[in-house]
Amino acid sequence: MKKILLGLAAAGLGTMLAFGGAHAAEEAHNAAEPTHFPIKKPAELDWTFAGPFGHYDKQQLQRGLKIYKEVCSACHSMKLVAFRSLEELGYTEAQVKAFAAEYEVQDGPNAEGEMFTRKALPSDYFPSPFPNAQAAAAANNGAAPPDFSLIAKARSVERGFPRFVFDIATQYQEGGPDYIHALLTGFNETPPEGMKIPEGTHYNPYFISAKSLAMAPPLQDGQVTYDDGSPQTLAQYSQDISAFLMWAAEPHLEDRKKTGFRVMMFLVLFAGLVYIAKRRIWADVEH
């Protein structure tokens, strides 16, 4: 019996060593040619809009808007965001009107049945830098830049078990901004030895779909001038544009959280009243 147990133990140990060796070999192979993306998971940052009492930092959103206007709008549209909604960032009606007038939009047809171009109004939406998706793809190595209207809600990394369970309790919803920030700051990382990067693409271990992407590093230190004295660094730029895109995707986040808190308080009070009523009604009833 002892020999049988020793034999089974030896066989089990051998299987574990073989599995471990195969797993190590697979990891070594995938380091150069990974099959699961992103290669690295984005770090969790501290956002003012995180948690049940989160709120947007309007000054940060204004900086993010500046980055979008001066850098991102050259390739990315934001066709679901109206200029008039910028008043929520702290701008006056006159400032929004002046900001919209810096863009041109197509309108028409006119009395002659022709389309024409005019200055944008606050009721208009951010125009696309390209006339159509085909033109956008042709100008960007065959990959049309995605629209930024909902990008902060549409892009996030699966956190897996058991982290998603804790996310329910912590109300973690910042996966999009965390991912965008990680992507924008991940271009300076060096690919593993032996990894082949397709020509015309750029390695980024945080990219959600592949080991590299067609977009070149869009931001660098000192690229955008801030008027409020904030650091003009890649890390700060990435946080500001990520926060702005979160606002663009969910502009009513603050109202939603306030309403949710009031509803929860009502439910707690209502549950207490129901319990008290139940005790009073059944107090004199024999059980």
PDB file of C-alpha atoms in Angstrom:
ATOM      1  CA  MET A   1       0.000   0.000   0.000  1.00  0.00           C
ATOM      2  CA  LYS A   2       2.835   2.306   0.901  1.00  0.00           C
ATOM      3  CA  LYS A   3       4.480   1.653  -2.462  1.00  0.00           C
ATOM      4  CA  ILE A   4       1.223   2.444  -4.258  1.00  0.00           C
ATOM      5  CA  LEU A   5       0.817   5.748  -2.406  1.00  0.00           C
ATOM      6  CA  LEU A   6       4.426   6.684  -3.093  1.00  0.00           C
ATOM      7  CA  GLY A   7       3.927   5.853  -6.746  1.00  0.00           C
ATOM      8  CA  LEU A   8       0.800   8.007  -6.976  1.00  0.00           C
ATOM      9  CA  ALA A   9       2.567  10.871  -5.230  1.00  0.00           C
ATOM     10  CA  ALA A  10       5.505  10.611  -7.604  1.00  0.00           C
ATOM     11  CA  ALA A  11       3.169  10.533 -10.589  1.00  0.00           C
ATOM     12  CA  GLY A  12       1.288  13.566  -9.283  1.00  0.00           C
ATOM     13  CA  LEU A  13       4.505  15.463  -8.686  1.00  0.00           C
ATOM     14  CA  GLY A  14       5.709  14.577 -12.147  1.00  0.00           C
ATOM     15  CA  THR A  15       2.459  15.790 -13.655  1.00  0.00           C
ATOM     16  CA  MET A  16       2.694  19.075 -11.744  1.00  0.00           C
ATOM     17  CA  LEU A  17       6.293  19.612 -12.840  1.00  0.00           C
ATOM     18  CA  ALA A  18       5.400  18.811 -16.424  1.00  0.00           C
ATOM     19  CA  PHE A  19       2.411  21.154 -16.300  1.00  0.00           C
ATOM     20  CA  GLY A  20       4.511  23.868 -14.694  1.00  0.00           C
ATOM     21  CA  GLY A  21       7.192  23.456 -17.324  1.00  0.00           C
ATOM     22  CA  ALA A  22       4.653  23.571 -20.125  1.00  0.00           C
ATOM     23  CA  HIS A  23       3.003  26.617 -18.552  1.00  0.00           C
ATOM     24  CA  ALA A  24       6.374  28.360 -18.219  1.00  0.00           C
ATOM     25  CA  ALA A  25       7.194  27.509 -21.828  1.00  0.00           C
ATOM     26  CA  GLU A  26       3.811  28.866 -22.923  1.00  0.00           C
ATOM     27  CA  GLU A  27       4.395  32.089 -20.988  1.00  0.00           C
ATOM     28  CA  ALA A  28       7.843  32.453 -22.516  1.00  0.00           C
ATOM     29  CA  HIS A  29       6.335  31.952 -25.961  1.00  0.00           C
ATOM     30  CA  ASN A  30       3.469  34.372 -25.353  1.00  0.00           C
ATOM     31  CA  ALA A  31       5.851  37.059 -24.125  1.00  0.00           C
ATOM     32  CA  ALA A  32       6.932  37.545 -27.731  1.00  0.00           C
ATOM     33  CA  GLU A  33       3.634  36.630 -29.377  1.00  0.00           C
ATOM     34  CA  PRO A  34       0.823  37.057 -26.840  1.00  0.00           C
ATOM     35  CA  THR A  35      -2.628  35.695 -27.544  1.00  0.00           C
ATOM     36  CA  HIS A  36      -4.567  37.584 -24.858  1.00  0.00           C
ATOM     37  CA  PHE A  37      -4.974  41.343 -24.767  1.00  0.00           C
ATOM     38  CA  PRO A  38      -4.330  43.734 -23.260  1.00  0.00           C
ATOM     39  CA  ILE A  39      -0.871  42.486 -22.363  1.00  0.00           C
ATOM     40  CA  LYS A  40      -0.905  44.646 -19.230  1.00  0.00           C
ATOM     41  CA  LYS A  41      -3.924  45.647 -17.175  1.00  0.00           C
ATOM     42  CA  PRO A  42      -4.455  49.394 -16.579  1.00  0.00           C
ATOM     43  CA  ALA A  43      -3.865  50.743 -13.098  1.00  0.00           C
ATOM     44  CA  GLU A  44      -6.724  52.169 -11.053  1.00  0.00           C
ATOM     45  CA  LEU A  45      -6.417  55.942 -10.683  1.00  0.00           C
ATOM     46  CA  ASP A  46      -8.098  58.297  -8.253  1.00  0.00           C
ATOM     47  CA  TRP A  47     -10.894  60.132 -10.049  1.00  0.00           C
ATOM     48  CA  THR A  48     -13.066  62.848  -8.552  1.00  0.00           C
ATOM     49  CA  PHE A  49     -16.119  61.217 -10.129  1.00  0.00           C
ATOM     50  CA  ALA A  50     -15.484  57.813  -8.531  1.00  0.00           C
ATOM     51  CA  GLY A  51     -17.669  56.360  -5.799  1.00  0.00           C
ATOM     52  CA  PRO A  52     -21.276  57.047  -4.783  1.00  0.00           C
ATOM     53  CA  PHE A  53     -20.558  60.726  -4.066  1.00  0.00           C
ATOM     54  CA  GLY A  54     -18.292  61.383  -7.045  1.00  0.00           C
ATOM     55  CA  HIS A  55     -18.398  64.646  -8.965  1.00  0.00           C
ATOM     56  CA  TYR A  56     -16.687  66.143 -11.982  1.00  0.00           C
ATOM     57  CA  ASP A  57     -13.833  68.614 -11.596  1.00  0.00           C
ATOM     58  CA  LYS A  58     -14.930  71.337 -14.026  1.00  0.00           C
ATOM     59  CA  GLN A  59     -11.450  72.802 -14.254  1.00  0.00           C
ATOM     60  CA  GLN A  60     -10.105  69.401 -15.254  1.00  0.00           C
ATOM     61  CA  LEU A  61     -12.883  68.994 -17.808  1.00  0.00           C
ATOM     62  CA  GLN A  62     -11.999  72.358 -19.336  1.00  0.00           C
ATOM     63  CA  ARG A  63      -8.387  71.249 -19.659  1.00  0.00           C
ATOM     64  CA  GLY A  64      -9.570  68.013 -21.268  1.00  0.00           C
ATOM     65  CA  LEU A  65     -11.678  69.966 -23.739  1.00  0.00           C
ATOM     66  CA  LYS A  66      -8.609  72.009 -24.660  1.00  0.00           C
ATOM     67  CA  ILE A  67      -6.659  68.821 -25.364  1.00  0.00           C
ATOM     68  CA  TYR A  68      -9.487  67.417 -27.472  1.00  0.00           C
ATOM     69  CA  LYS A  69      -9.746  70.614 -29.484  1.00  0.00           C
ATOM     70  CA  GLU A  70      -6.011  71.069 -30.078  1.00  0.00           C
ATOM     71  CA  VAL A  71      -4.974  67.428 -30.507  1.00  0.00           C
ATOM     72  CA  CYS A  72      -7.700  64.798 -30.710  1.00  0.00           C
ATOM     73  CA  SER A  73     -10.210  66.602 -32.937  1.00  0.00           C
ATOM     74  CA  ALA A  74      -7.806  66.349 -35.878  1.00  0.00           C
ATOM     75  CA  CYS A  75      -8.705  62.650 -36.168  1.00  0.00           C
ATOM     76  CA  HIS A  76     -11.579  61.831 -33.805  1.00  0.00           C
ATOM     77  CA  SER A  77     -15.163  63.018 -34.045  1.00  0.00           C
ATOM     78  CA  MET A  78     -17.558  63.562 -31.162  1.00  0.00           C
ATOM     79  CA  LYS A  79     -20.808  63.588 -33.082  1.00  0.00           C
ATOM     80  CA  LEU A  80     -23.124  62.930 -30.119  1.00  0.00           C
ATOM     81  CA  VAL A  81     -21.956  65.919 -28.059  1.00  0.00           C
ATOM     82  CA  ALA A  82     -23.627  69.283 -28.688  1.00  0.00           C
ATOM     83  CA  PHE A  83     -21.758  72.541 -28.207  1.00  0.00           C
ATOM     84  CA  ARG A  84     -24.490  73.827 -25.903  1.00  0.00           C
ATOM     85  CA  SER A  85     -23.713  71.078 -23.384  1.00  0.00           C
ATOM     86  CA  LEU A  86     -20.355  72.771 -22.723  1.00  0.00           C
ATOM     87  CA  GLU A  87     -22.180  75.171 -20.414  1.00  0.00           C
ATOM     88  CA  GLU A  88     -22.097  72.312 -17.894  1.00  0.00           C
ATOM     89  CA  LEU A  89     -18.304  72.715 -17.816  1.00  0.00           C
ATOM     90  CA  GLY A  90     -18.650  76.220 -16.411  1.00  0.00           C
ATOM     91  CA  TYR A  91     -18.708  78.247 -19.635  1.00  0.00           C
ATOM     92  CA  THR A  92     -21.180  81.049 -20.232  1.00  0.00           C
ATOM     93  CA  GLU A  93     -23.654  81.074 -23.089  1.00  0.00           C
ATOM     94  CA  ALA A  94     -21.566  83.697 -24.902  1.00  0.00           C
ATOM     95  CA  GLN A  95     -18.395  81.634 -24.506  1.00  0.00           C
ATOM     96  CA  VAL A  96     -20.107  78.543 -25.877  1.00  0.00           C
ATOM     97  CA  LYS A  97     -21.419  80.512 -28.838  1.00  0.00           C
ATOM     98  CA  ALA A  98     -17.927  81.831 -29.590  1.00  0.00           C
ATOM     99  CA  PHE A  99     -16.442  78.349 -29.209  1.00  0.00           C
ATOM    100  CA  ALA A 100     -18.972  76.820 -31.606  1.00  0.00           C
ATOM    101  CA  ALA A 101     -18.308  79.553 -34.176  1.00  0.00           C
ATOM    102  CA  GLU A 102     -14.724  78.289 -34.490  1.00  0.00           C
ATOM    103  CA  TYR A 103     -16.091  75.199 -36.258  1.00  0.00           C
ATOM    104  CA  GLU A 104     -17.814  74.863 -39.605  1.00  0.00           C
ATOM    105  CA  VAL A 105     -20.664  72.467 -40.289  1.00  0.00           C
ATOM    106  CA  GLN A 106     -22.510  71.438 -43.404  1.00  0.00           C
ATOM    107  CA  ASP A 107     -26.130  72.526 -43.712  1.00  0.00           C
ATOM    108  CA  GLY A 108     -28.828  72.654 -46.310  1.00  0.00           C
ATOM    109  CA  PRO A 109     -30.151  72.245 -48.779  1.00  0.00           C
ATOM    110  CA  ASN A 110     -30.734  75.936 -49.497  1.00  0.00           C
ATOM    111  CA  ALA A 111     -33.350  77.456 -51.786  1.00  0.00           C
ATOM    112  CA  GLU A 112     -31.344  76.243 -54.802  1.00  0.00           C
ATOM    113  CA  GLY A 113     -31.232  72.701 -53.436  1.00  0.00           C
ATOM    114  CA  GLU A 114     -27.522  72.787 -52.635  1.00  0.00           C
ATOM    115  CA  MET A 115     -25.671  72.013 -49.439  1.00  0.00           C
ATOM    116  CA  PHE A 116     -23.577  74.766 -47.915  1.00  0.00           C
ATOM    117  CA  THR A 117     -21.120  75.335 -45.095  1.00  0.00           C
ATOM    118  CA  ARG A 118     -21.712  77.715 -42.199  1.00  0.00           C
ATOM    119  CA  LYS A 119     -20.298  78.484 -38.769  1.00  0.00           C
ATOM    120  CA  ALA A 120     -21.536  76.147 -36.082  1.00  0.00           C
ATOM    121  CA  LEU A 121     -24.172  77.192 -33.553  1.00  0.00           C
ATOM    122  CA  PRO A 122     -24.510  76.031 -29.927  1.00  0.00           C
ATOM    123  CA  SER A 123     -27.300  73.689 -31.055  1.00  0.00           C
ATOM    124  CA  ASP A 124     -24.927  71.910 -33.467  1.00  0.00           C
ATOM    125  CA  TYR A 125     -22.784  68.905 -32.626  1.00  0.00           C
ATOM    126  CA  PHE A 126     -19.022  68.532 -32.861  1.00  0.00           C
ATOM    127  CA  PRO A 127     -18.303  67.890 -36.547  1.00  0.00           C
ATOM    128  CA  SER A 128     -16.199  65.044 -37.874  1.00  0.00           C
ATOM    129  CA  PRO A 129     -12.765  65.912 -39.312  1.00  0.00           C
ATOM    130  CA  PHE A 130     -13.451  63.568 -42.243  1.00  0.00           C
ATOM    131  CA  PRO A 131     -16.363  63.504 -44.697  1.00  0.00           C
ATOM    132  CA  ASN A 132     -16.924  59.749 -44.249  1.00  0.00           C
ATOM    133  CA  ALA A 133     -15.498  56.607 -42.665  1.00  0.00           C
ATOM    134  CA  GLN A 134     -13.659  55.604 -45.838  1.00  0.00           C
ATOM    135  CA  ALA A 135     -11.786  58.905 -45.947  1.00  0.00           C
ATOM    136  CA  ALA A 136     -10.959  58.577 -42.248  1.00  0.00           C
ATOM    137  CA  ALA A 137      -9.514  55.092 -42.792  1.00  0.00           C
ATOM    138  CA  ALA A 138      -7.525  56.149 -45.849  1.00  0.00           C
ATOM    139  CA  ALA A 139      -5.889  58.952 -43.861  1.00  0.00           C
ATOM    140  CA  ASN A 140      -4.993  56.687 -40.922  1.00  0.00           C
ATOM    141  CA  ASN A 141      -3.253  53.585 -42.295  1.00  0.00           C
ATOM    142  CA  GLY A 142      -6.534  51.868 -43.068  1.00  0.00           C
ATOM    143  CA  ALA A 143      -8.023  52.177 -39.558  1.00  0.00           C
ATOM    144  CA  ALA A 144     -10.760  54.768 -39.104  1.00  0.00           C
ATOM    145  CA  PRO A 145     -10.365  56.574 -35.747  1.00  0.00           C
ATOM    146  CA  PRO A 146     -13.323  55.807 -33.451  1.00  0.00           C
ATOM    147  CA  ASP A 147     -15.828  58.447 -32.445  1.00  0.00           C
ATOM    148  CA  PHE A 148     -15.123  59.831 -28.973  1.00  0.00           C
ATOM    149  CA  SER A 149     -18.703  60.483 -27.861  1.00  0.00           C
ATOM    150  CA  LEU A 150     -19.059  57.259 -25.865  1.00  0.00           C
ATOM    151  CA  ILE A 151     -15.504  55.933 -25.916  1.00  0.00           C
ATOM    152  CA  ALA A 152     -15.088  56.117 -22.123  1.00  0.00           C
ATOM    153  CA  LYS A 153     -18.079  53.789 -21.665  1.00  0.00           C
ATOM    154  CA  ALA A 154     -17.396  51.581 -24.671  1.00  0.00           C
ATOM    155  CA  ARG A 155     -13.767  50.770 -23.841  1.00  0.00           C
ATOM    156  CA  SER A 156     -12.752  48.975 -20.663  1.00  0.00           C
ATOM    157  CA  VAL A 157     -10.798  45.901 -19.616  1.00  0.00           C
ATOM    158  CA  GLU A 158     -12.498  42.845 -18.105  1.00  0.00           C
ATOM    159  CA  ARG A 159     -11.396  42.618 -14.489  1.00  0.00           C
ATOM    160  CA  GLY A 160     -12.285  38.976 -13.946  1.00  0.00           C
ATOM    161  CA  PHE A 161     -13.199  37.081 -10.802  1.00  0.00           C
ATOM    162  CA  PRO A 162     -13.194  38.009  -7.955  1.00  0.00           C
ATOM    163  CA  ARG A 163     -12.509  41.678  -8.714  1.00  0.00           C
ATOM    164  CA  PHE A 164     -15.819  42.273 -10.465  1.00  0.00           C
ATOM    165  CA  VAL A 165     -17.592  41.091  -7.294  1.00  0.00           C
ATOM    166  CA  PHE A 166     -15.859  43.767  -5.231  1.00  0.00           C
ATOM    167  CA  ASP A 167     -16.654  46.300  -7.969  1.00  0.00           C
ATOM    168  CA  ILE A 168     -20.336  45.901  -7.145  1.00  0.00           C
ATOM    169  CA  ALA A 169     -19.696  46.999  -3.566  1.00  0.00           C
ATOM    170  CA  THR A 170     -17.258  49.796  -4.448  1.00  0.00           C
ATOM    171  CA  GLN A 171     -19.321  50.897  -7.471  1.00  0.00           C
ATOM    172  CA  TYR A 172     -16.243  50.858  -9.671  1.00  0.00           C
ATOM    173  CA  GLN A 173     -17.211  52.346 -13.045  1.00  0.00           C
ATOM    174  CA  GLU A 174     -13.957  54.007 -14.043  1.00  0.00           C
ATOM    175  CA  GLY A 175     -12.672  51.218 -16.281  1.00  0.00           C
ATOM    176  CA  GLY A 176     -12.962  53.415 -19.377  1.00  0.00           C
ATOM    177  CA  PRO A 177     -10.934  56.376 -18.054  1.00  0.00           C
ATOM    178  CA  ASP A 178      -8.371  54.006 -16.509  1.00  0.00           C
ATOM    179  CA  TYR A 179      -7.978  52.282 -19.861  1.00  0.00           C
ATOM    180  CA  ILE A 180      -7.702  55.511 -21.859  1.00  0.00           C
ATOM    181  CA  HIS A 181      -5.093  56.903 -19.472  1.00  0.00           C
ATOM    182  CA  ALA A 182      -3.067  53.667 -19.588  1.00  0.00           C
ATOM    183  CA  LEU A 183      -3.231  53.571 -23.390  1.00  0.00           C
ATOM    184  CA  LEU A 184      -2.068  57.173 -23.794  1.00  0.00           C
ATOM    185  CA  THR A 185       0.864  56.686 -21.414  1.00  0.00           C
ATOM    186  CA  GLY A 186       1.833  53.215 -22.677  1.00  0.00           C
ATOM    187  CA  PHE A 187       3.465  54.138 -25.973  1.00  0.00           C
ATOM    188  CA  ASN A 188       6.884  54.652 -24.382  1.00  0.00           C
ATOM    189  CA  GLU A 189       7.184  51.040 -23.245  1.00  0.00           C
ATOM    190  CA  THR A 190       9.610  48.715 -25.022  1.00  0.00           C
ATOM    191  CA  PRO A 191       8.260  45.497 -26.570  1.00  0.00           C
ATOM    192  CA  PRO A 192       9.632  42.174 -25.271  1.00  0.00           C
ATOM    193  CA  GLU A 193      12.608  40.647 -27.013  1.00  0.00           C
ATOM    194  CA  GLY A 194      11.566  38.754 -30.111  1.00  0.00           C
ATOM    195  CA  MET A 195       8.218  40.465 -30.555  1.00  0.00           C
ATOM    196  CA  LYS A 196       7.557  41.556 -34.123  1.00  0.00           C
ATOM    197  CA  ILE A 197       5.629  44.804 -34.528  1.00  0.00           C
ATOM    198  CA  PRO A 198       3.837  45.229 -37.880  1.00  0.00           C
ATOM    199  CA  GLU A 199       5.148  48.081 -39.966  1.00  0.00           C
ATOM    200  CA  GLY A 200       3.164  51.284 -39.581  1.00  0.00           C
ATOM    201  CA  THR A 201       1.900  50.365 -36.109  1.00  0.00           C
ATOM    202  CA  HIS A 202       3.049  51.267 -32.593  1.00  0.00           C
ATOM    203  CA  TYR A 203       3.550  48.900 -29.673  1.00  0.00           C
ATOM    204  CA  ASN A 204       1.329  49.483 -26.663  1.00  0.00           C
ATOM    205  CA  PRO A 205       0.845  46.776 -24.007  1.00  0.00           C
ATOM    206  CA  TYR A 206      -2.421  48.353 -22.843  1.00  0.00           C
ATOM    207  CA  PHE A 207      -4.186  48.210 -26.208  1.00  0.00           C
ATOM    208  CA  ILE A 208      -7.313  46.129 -25.813  1.00  0.00           C
ATOM    209  CA  SER A 209      -7.292  44.406 -29.210  1.00  0.00           C
ATOM    210  CA  ALA A 210      -3.679  43.709 -30.240  1.00  0.00           C
ATOM    211  CA  LYS A 211      -0.043  44.257 -29.358  1.00  0.00           C
ATOM    212  CA  SER A 212       0.161  47.416 -31.440  1.00  0.00           C
ATOM    213  CA  LEU A 213      -2.136  49.964 -33.037  1.00  0.00           C
ATOM    214  CA  ALA A 214      -2.078  52.308 -35.991  1.00  0.00           C
ATOM    215  CA  MET A 215      -2.369  55.465 -33.904  1.00  0.00           C
ATOM    216  CA  ALA A 216       0.943  57.134 -33.165  1.00  0.00           C
ATOM    217  CA  PRO A 217       1.595  58.582 -29.686  1.00  0.00           C
ATOM    218  CA  PRO A 218      -0.761  61.593 -29.710  1.00  0.00           C
ATOM    219  CA  LEU A 219       0.533  63.409 -26.612  1.00  0.00           C
ATOM    220  CA  GLN A 220       3.884  64.416 -25.197  1.00  0.00           C
ATOM    221  CA  ASP A 221       5.166  66.706 -22.462  1.00  0.00           C
ATOM    222  CA  GLY A 222       4.671  70.418 -23.160  1.00  0.00           C
ATOM    223  CA  GLN A 223       2.394  69.886 -26.153  1.00  0.00           C
ATOM    224  CA  VAL A 224      -0.642  71.765 -24.792  1.00  0.00           C
ATOM    225  CA  THR A 225      -0.369  75.012 -22.850  1.00  0.00           C
ATOM    226  CA  TYR A 226      -2.475  75.253 -19.684  1.00  0.00           C
ATOM    227  CA  ASP A 227      -3.636  78.607 -18.358  1.00  0.00           C
ATOM    228  CA  ASP A 228      -4.318  77.459 -14.789  1.00  0.00           C
ATOM    229  CA  GLY A 229      -0.796  76.403 -13.882  1.00  0.00           C
ATOM    230  CA  SER A 230      -1.436  72.650 -14.018  1.00  0.00           C
ATOM    231  CA  PRO A 231       1.530  70.422 -14.959  1.00  0.00           C
ATOM    232  CA  GLN A 232       1.999  70.231 -18.713  1.00  0.00           C
ATOM    233  CA  THR A 233       3.035  66.594 -18.709  1.00  0.00           C
ATOM    234  CA  LEU A 234       1.902  63.473 -20.505  1.00  0.00           C
ATOM    235  CA  ALA A 235       0.508  62.018 -17.279  1.00  0.00           C
ATOM    236  CA  GLN A 236      -1.574  65.139 -16.592  1.00  0.00           C
ATOM    237  CA  TYR A 237      -2.755  65.418 -20.202  1.00  0.00           C
ATOM    238  CA  SER A 238      -3.845  61.780 -20.141  1.00  0.00           C
ATOM    239  CA  GLN A 239      -5.847  62.202 -16.940  1.00  0.00           C
ATOM    240  CA  ASP A 240      -7.524  65.389 -18.171  1.00  0.00           C
ATOM    241  CA  ILE A 241      -8.608  64.043 -21.545  1.00  0.00           C
ATOM    242  CA  SER A 242      -9.785  60.780 -19.911  1.00  0.00           C
ATOM    243  CA  ALA A 243     -11.942  62.722 -17.446  1.00  0.00           C
ATOM    244  CA  PHE A 244     -13.350  64.864 -20.250  1.00  0.00           C
ATOM    245  CA  LEU A 245     -14.255  61.809 -22.316  1.00  0.00           C
ATOM    246  CA  MET A 246     -15.960  60.295 -19.269  1.00  0.00           C
ATOM    247  CA  TRP A 247     -18.065  63.444 -18.993  1.00  0.00           C
ATOM    248  CA  ALA A 248     -18.849  63.313 -22.732  1.00  0.00           C
ATOM    249  CA  ALA A 249     -20.051  59.722 -22.355  1.00  0.00           C
ATOM    250  CA  GLU A 250     -22.017  60.351 -19.155  1.00  0.00           C
ATOM    251  CA  PRO A 251     -22.707  64.073 -18.644  1.00  0.00           C
ATOM    252  CA  HIS A 252     -25.464  63.400 -16.077  1.00  0.00           C
ATOM    253  CA  LEU A 253     -23.309  61.239 -13.811  1.00  0.00           C
ATOM    254  CA  GLU A 254     -23.556  63.637 -10.858  1.00  0.00           C
ATOM    255  CA  ASP A 255     -27.366  63.819 -11.060  1.00  0.00           C
ATOM    256  CA  ARG A 256     -27.597  60.041 -11.360  1.00  0.00           C
ATOM    257  CA  LYS A 257     -25.512  59.510  -8.235  1.00  0.00           C
ATOM    258  CA  LYS A 258     -27.454  62.114  -6.261  1.00  0.00           C
ATOM    259  CA  THR A 259     -30.729  60.509  -7.295  1.00  0.00           C
ATOM    260  CA  GLY A 260     -29.397  57.067  -6.414  1.00  0.00           C
ATOM    261  CA  PHE A 261     -28.370  58.214  -2.946  1.00  0.00           C
ATOM    262  CA  ARG A 262     -31.797  59.747  -2.305  1.00  0.00           C
ATOM    263  CA  VAL A 263     -33.518  56.567  -3.469  1.00  0.00           C
ATOM    264  CA  MET A 264     -31.375  54.427  -1.173  1.00  0.00           C
ATOM    265  CA  MET A 265     -32.112  56.706   1.781  1.00  0.00           C
ATOM    266  CA  PHE A 266     -35.820  56.534   0.999  1.00  0.00           C
ATOM    267  CA  LEU A 267     -35.715  52.744   0.836  1.00  0.00           C
ATOM    268  CA  VAL A 268     -33.926  52.551   4.197  1.00  0.00           C
ATOM    269  CA  LEU A 269     -36.465  54.872   5.855  1.00  0.00           C
ATOM    270  CA  PHE A 270     -39.368  53.098   4.175  1.00  0.00           C
ATOM    271  CA  ALA A 271     -38.085  49.719   5.365  1.00  0.00           C
ATOM    272  CA  GLY A 272     -37.877  51.111   8.913  1.00  0.00           C
ATOM    273  CA  LEU A 273     -41.436  52.442   8.757  1.00  0.00           C
ATOM    274  CA  VAL A 274     -42.708  49.109   7.430  1.00  0.00           C
ATOM    275  CA  TYR A 275     -40.975  47.279  10.261  1.00  0.00           C
ATOM    276  CA  ILE A 276     -42.449  49.635  12.902  1.00  0.00           C
ATOM    277  CA  ALA A 277     -45.916  49.333  11.374  1.00  0.00           C
ATOM    278  CA  LYS A 278     -45.635  45.574  11.350  1.00  0.00           C
ATOM    279  CA  ARG A 279     -44.672  45.509  15.047  1.00  0.00           C
ATOM    280  CA  ARG A 280     -47.600  47.767  16.026  1.00  0.00           C
ATOM    281  CA  ILE A 281     -50.169  45.905  13.949  1.00  0.00           C
ATOM    282  CA  TRP A 282     -49.164  42.458  15.179  1.00  0.00           C
ATOM    283  CA  ALA A 283     -48.263  43.443  18.740  1.00  0.00           C
ATOM    284  CA  ASP A 284     -51.618  42.320  20.216  1.00  0.00           C
ATOM    285  CA  VAL A 285     -52.085  39.307  18.010  1.00  0.00           C
ATOM    286  CA  GLU A 286     -51.350  35.956  19.594  1.00  0.00           C
ATOM    287  CA  HIS A 287     -48.859  33.831  17.727  1.00  0.00           C
TER     288      HIS A 287
END
